[in-house]
């Protein structure tokens, strides 16, 4: 038992080292005054200053955050509606068909989705830019939210809804006072997952972005093609730290929900 425990921990440590070593290597050289990733010559914050002094880059960061937040909020609302529609479909065949259509968008390659949206927006006449990127991000985020909410809906007993109706609750009250509080963990999980997917996406955004509008992923790609610059390291470090803050924030929110439920249970 002890040997198994040791080997499992060693394996886990190796996996985390492989995953995080390149990130920490990138972060380490973001403080290098030498201007390259070959040799660390001294500590400096020059590359971070360049990031914050670049007005165009700050606008791109703002665009990325606005797109991510808007698409996450809208996709979460649509995901709640979609999950409720799927779970309350009476015919099993129709329900399975809707689930399959939802899952297809998740497993489809990003290149195919991006090219499809590019063709669609061109045919419809939607100008490539903020609107096209927002619509594309909403489209690939909704299935993710649906998948996160469905398990919570399946866990919920129908007797809770029946009891609320017997007590005279209207449909809106059942939704707002019973269903939504019960599936809140799934809603939060779907929102944060949609947010991270939107911040991280490159392939779909690359197809649907236009002249005069860009996101961080596309901008980092264009900067990397020009040559190695430690500004990329500094920018990537800031993005990584922001993502860590999101994950930690979600953890504390989920823990708070668990404590609240535990406190109610004790009472």
Coordinates of C-alpha atoms in Angstrom, one line a residue:
X1 CA 0.0 0.0 0.0
X2 CA 2.8 2.3 0.9
X3 CA 4.6 1.6 -2.4
X4 CA 1.4 2.3 -4.4
X5 CA 0.9 5.6 -2.5
X6 CA 4.5 6.7 -3.2
X7 CA 4.4 5.8 -6.9
X8 CA 1.0 7.5 -7.4
X9 CA 2.4 10.7 -5.7
X10 CA 5.6 10.6 -7.8
X11 CA 3.5 10.2 -11.0
X12 CA 1.2 13.1 -10.0
X13 CA 4.2 15.3 -9.2
X14 CA 5.8 14.5 -12.6
X15 CA 2.5 15.4 -14.4
X16 CA 2.3 18.7 -12.7
X17 CA 6.0 19.4 -13.4
X18 CA 5.5 18.7 -17.1
X19 CA 2.4 20.9 -17.2
X20 CA 3.7 23.9 -15.3
X21 CA 7.5 23.9 -16.0
X22 CA 7.1 25.7 -19.4
X23 CA 4.8 28.3 -17.7
X24 CA 7.2 29.0 -14.9
X25 CA 10.1 29.1 -17.3
X26 CA 8.2 31.8 -19.3
X27 CA 7.4 33.7 -16.1
X28 CA 11.0 33.5 -14.9
X29 CA 12.4 35.1 -18.1
X30 CA 9.7 37.8 -18.0
X31 CA 11.9 39.5 -15.4
X32 CA 15.1 39.1 -17.4
X33 CA 16.9 42.4 -18.3
X34 CA 18.9 40.6 -21.1
X35 CA 16.1 40.7 -23.6
X36 CA 16.3 37.1 -24.5
X37 CA 15.5 33.6 -23.0
X38 CA 19.0 32.3 -23.3
X39 CA 20.6 33.6 -20.2
X40 CA 19.2 35.5 -17.2
X41 CA 21.3 38.6 -16.8
X42 CA 19.4 40.5 -14.1
X43 CA 16.0 41.3 -12.6
X44 CA 13.9 44.0 -14.3
X45 CA 10.3 45.1 -14.6
X46 CA 10.9 46.7 -18.0
X47 CA 8.8 44.3 -19.9
X48 CA 5.8 44.8 -17.6
X49 CA 6.2 48.6 -18.0
X50 CA 6.1 48.2 -21.7
X51 CA 2.9 46.2 -21.5
X52 CA 1.2 48.9 -19.4
X53 CA 2.6 51.7 -21.6
X54 CA 1.3 50.1 -24.8
X55 CA -2.2 51.8 -25.3
X56 CA -3.1 49.5 -28.2
X57 CA -2.4 46.4 -26.1
X58 CA -4.4 47.7 -23.2
X59 CA -7.4 48.3 -25.5
X60 CA -7.0 44.7 -26.8
X61 CA -7.0 43.5 -23.1
X62 CA -10.2 45.5 -22.5
X63 CA -11.8 44.1 -25.6
X64 CA -10.9 40.6 -24.6
X65 CA -12.4 41.0 -21.1
X66 CA -15.6 42.6 -22.4
X67 CA -16.0 39.8 -24.9
X68 CA -15.4 37.2 -22.3
X69 CA -17.7 38.6 -19.7
X70 CA -20.5 39.4 -22.1
X71 CA -20.4 36.0 -23.9
X72 CA -20.2 34.2 -20.5
X73 CA -23.2 36.0 -19.1
X74 CA -25.3 35.6 -22.3
X75 CA -24.3 32.0 -22.8
X76 CA -25.0 31.2 -19.1
X77 CA -28.6 32.6 -19.5
X78 CA -29.1 30.7 -22.8
X79 CA -27.5 27.6 -21.2
X80 CA -29.9 27.6 -18.3
X81 CA -32.8 27.8 -20.8
X82 CA -31.4 25.1 -23.0
X83 CA -30.7 22.7 -20.1
X84 CA -34.2 23.2 -18.8
X85 CA -35.7 22.6 -22.3
X86 CA -33.7 19.4 -22.6
X87 CA -34.4 18.0 -19.2
X88 CA -38.2 18.6 -19.5
X89 CA -38.6 17.2 -23.0
X90 CA -41.0 14.3 -22.5
X91 CA -40.0 12.2 -25.5
X92 CA -36.8 10.4 -24.9
X93 CA -35.8 10.3 -28.6
X94 CA -36.1 14.1 -28.9
X95 CA -34.1 14.6 -25.7
X96 CA -31.3 12.4 -26.9
X97 CA -31.2 14.2 -30.2
X98 CA -30.9 17.6 -28.5
X99 CA -28.1 16.3 -26.3
X100 CA -26.3 14.9 -29.3
X101 CA -26.6 18.2 -31.2
X102 CA -25.3 20.0 -28.1
X103 CA -22.3 17.6 -27.7
X104 CA -21.4 17.8 -31.3
X105 CA -20.4 21.5 -30.9
X106 CA -18.2 20.6 -28.0
X107 CA -16.2 17.9 -29.7
X108 CA -16.1 19.6 -33.1
X109 CA -12.6 21.0 -34.1
X110 CA -12.2 24.7 -33.5
X111 CA -11.0 25.2 -37.0
X112 CA -14.2 23.8 -38.5
X113 CA -16.3 25.9 -36.1
X114 CA -14.3 29.1 -37.0
X115 CA -14.4 28.5 -40.7
X116 CA -18.2 27.8 -40.5
X117 CA -18.8 31.0 -38.6
X118 CA -16.7 32.9 -41.1
X119 CA -18.7 31.6 -44.0
X120 CA -22.0 32.3 -42.2
X121 CA -21.1 35.9 -41.2
X122 CA -19.9 36.6 -44.8
X123 CA -23.2 35.3 -46.3
X124 CA -25.4 37.1 -43.7
X125 CA -23.5 40.3 -44.1
X126 CA -22.2 40.7 -40.5
X127 CA -19.1 42.7 -40.4
X128 CA -16.1 40.9 -38.9
X129 CA -15.2 42.5 -35.6
X130 CA -16.7 42.9 -32.1
X131 CA -20.2 41.5 -33.0
X132 CA -18.9 38.5 -35.0
X133 CA -16.4 37.5 -32.2
X134 CA -19.1 37.9 -29.5
X135 CA -21.6 35.8 -31.4
X136 CA -19.0 33.1 -32.1
X137 CA -18.0 33.0 -28.4
X138 CA -21.6 32.8 -27.3
X139 CA -22.2 29.9 -29.7
X140 CA -19.3 27.7 -28.5
X141 CA -19.9 28.6 -24.8
X142 CA -23.6 27.7 -24.6
X143 CA -23.1 23.9 -25.0
X144 CA -20.4 24.0 -22.3
X145 CA -22.9 25.7 -19.9
X146 CA -25.6 23.2 -20.8
X147 CA -23.3 20.3 -20.0
X148 CA -22.4 21.8 -16.6
X149 CA -26.0 22.5 -15.6
X150 CA -27.7 19.2 -16.8
X151 CA -26.2 17.0 -14.0
X152 CA -27.6 19.3 -11.3
X153 CA -31.0 19.2 -12.9
X154 CA -30.9 15.4 -13.1
X155 CA -30.0 15.3 -9.4
X156 CA -33.0 17.4 -8.4
X157 CA -36.0 15.4 -7.2
X158 CA -39.3 16.2 -8.9
X159 CA -40.9 16.2 -5.4
X160 CA -39.3 19.6 -4.7
X161 CA -41.2 21.1 -7.6
X162 CA -44.4 19.3 -6.7
X163 CA -44.2 20.5 -3.1
X164 CA -43.6 24.1 -4.2
X165 CA -46.7 23.9 -6.5
X166 CA -48.8 22.3 -3.7
X167 CA -47.9 25.3 -1.5
X168 CA -49.2 27.7 -4.2
X169 CA -46.0 28.8 -5.9
X170 CA -46.3 30.1 -9.4
X171 CA -44.1 28.9 -12.3
X172 CA -41.8 31.9 -11.9
X173 CA -41.5 31.3 -8.1
X174 CA -40.7 27.6 -8.7
X175 CA -38.0 28.6 -11.1
X176 CA -36.5 31.4 -9.0
X177 CA -37.0 29.9 -5.5
X178 CA -36.5 26.2 -6.1
X179 CA -34.8 25.3 -9.4
X180 CA -32.2 28.1 -9.8
X181 CA -30.9 27.9 -6.2
X182 CA -30.5 24.1 -6.5
X183 CA -28.6 24.3 -9.8
X184 CA -26.5 27.4 -8.7
X185 CA -23.2 25.4 -8.4
X186 CA -23.7 24.2 -12.0
X187 CA -24.5 27.7 -13.2
X188 CA -21.3 29.1 -11.5
X189 CA -19.3 26.3 -13.0
X190 CA -20.7 26.9 -16.4
X191 CA -20.1 30.6 -16.2
X192 CA -16.5 30.4 -15.1
X193 CA -15.8 27.6 -17.7
X194 CA -17.3 29.7 -20.4
X195 CA -15.2 32.7 -19.2
X196 CA -12.0 30.8 -19.4
X197 CA -12.8 29.3 -22.7
X198 CA -13.5 32.7 -24.1
X199 CA -10.3 34.2 -22.7
X200 CA -8.3 31.2 -24.0
X201 CA -9.9 30.8 -27.5
X202 CA -7.7 31.4 -30.5
X203 CA -8.8 29.2 -33.5
X204 CA -12.4 30.4 -33.7
X205 CA -11.5 34.0 -32.9
X206 CA -8.7 34.1 -35.5
X207 CA -11.3 33.3 -38.2
X208 CA -14.0 35.8 -37.1
X209 CA -12.0 38.8 -36.1
X210 CA -11.6 41.7 -38.5
X211 CA -9.4 44.7 -39.1
X212 CA -9.2 47.1 -36.2
X213 CA -10.4 44.5 -33.7
X214 CA -8.3 41.9 -31.9
X215 CA -8.2 39.8 -28.8
X216 CA -5.3 38.8 -26.6
X217 CA -4.9 35.3 -28.1
X218 CA -4.7 36.6 -31.6
X219 CA -2.4 39.5 -30.6
X220 CA 0.0 37.2 -28.8
X221 CA 0.1 35.0 -31.9
X222 CA 0.9 37.9 -34.1
X223 CA 3.6 39.2 -31.7
X224 CA 5.2 35.7 -31.5
X225 CA 5.4 35.6 -35.3
X226 CA 7.5 38.8 -35.4
X227 CA 10.1 37.2 -33.1
X228 CA 10.9 36.4 -29.5
X229 CA 10.1 39.3 -27.2
X230 CA 9.9 39.3 -23.5
X231 CA 6.9 41.5 -23.7
X232 CA 5.0 38.3 -24.6
X233 CA 6.4 36.7 -21.5
X234 CA 5.2 39.5 -19.3
X235 CA 1.8 39.6 -20.9
X236 CA 1.4 35.8 -20.7
X237 CA 2.4 36.0 -17.0
X238 CA -0.3 38.5 -16.3
X239 CA -2.9 36.4 -18.1
X240 CA -1.8 33.3 -16.1
X241 CA -2.1 35.1 -12.8
X242 CA -5.5 36.5 -13.8
X243 CA -6.7 33.0 -14.6
X244 CA -5.3 31.7 -11.2
X245 CA -7.4 34.5 -9.5
X246 CA -10.5 33.3 -11.4
X247 CA -10.0 29.7 -10.3
X248 CA -9.3 30.7 -6.7
X249 CA -12.4 33.0 -6.7
X250 CA -14.5 30.2 -8.1
X251 CA -13.1 27.8 -5.3
X252 CA -14.1 30.3 -2.6
X253 CA -17.6 30.8 -4.1
X254 CA -18.2 27.1 -4.2
X255 CA -16.9 26.6 -0.7
X256 CA -19.2 29.4 0.5
X257 CA -22.2 27.7 -1.1
X258 CA -21.3 24.4 0.5
X259 CA -21.0 26.0 4.0
X260 CA -24.3 27.8 3.5
X261 CA -26.0 24.5 2.6
X262 CA -24.3 22.8 5.5
X263 CA -25.5 25.5 7.9
X264 CA -29.1 25.2 6.6
X265 CA -28.8 21.4 7.0
X266 CA -27.8 21.7 10.6
X267 CA -30.6 24.0 11.4

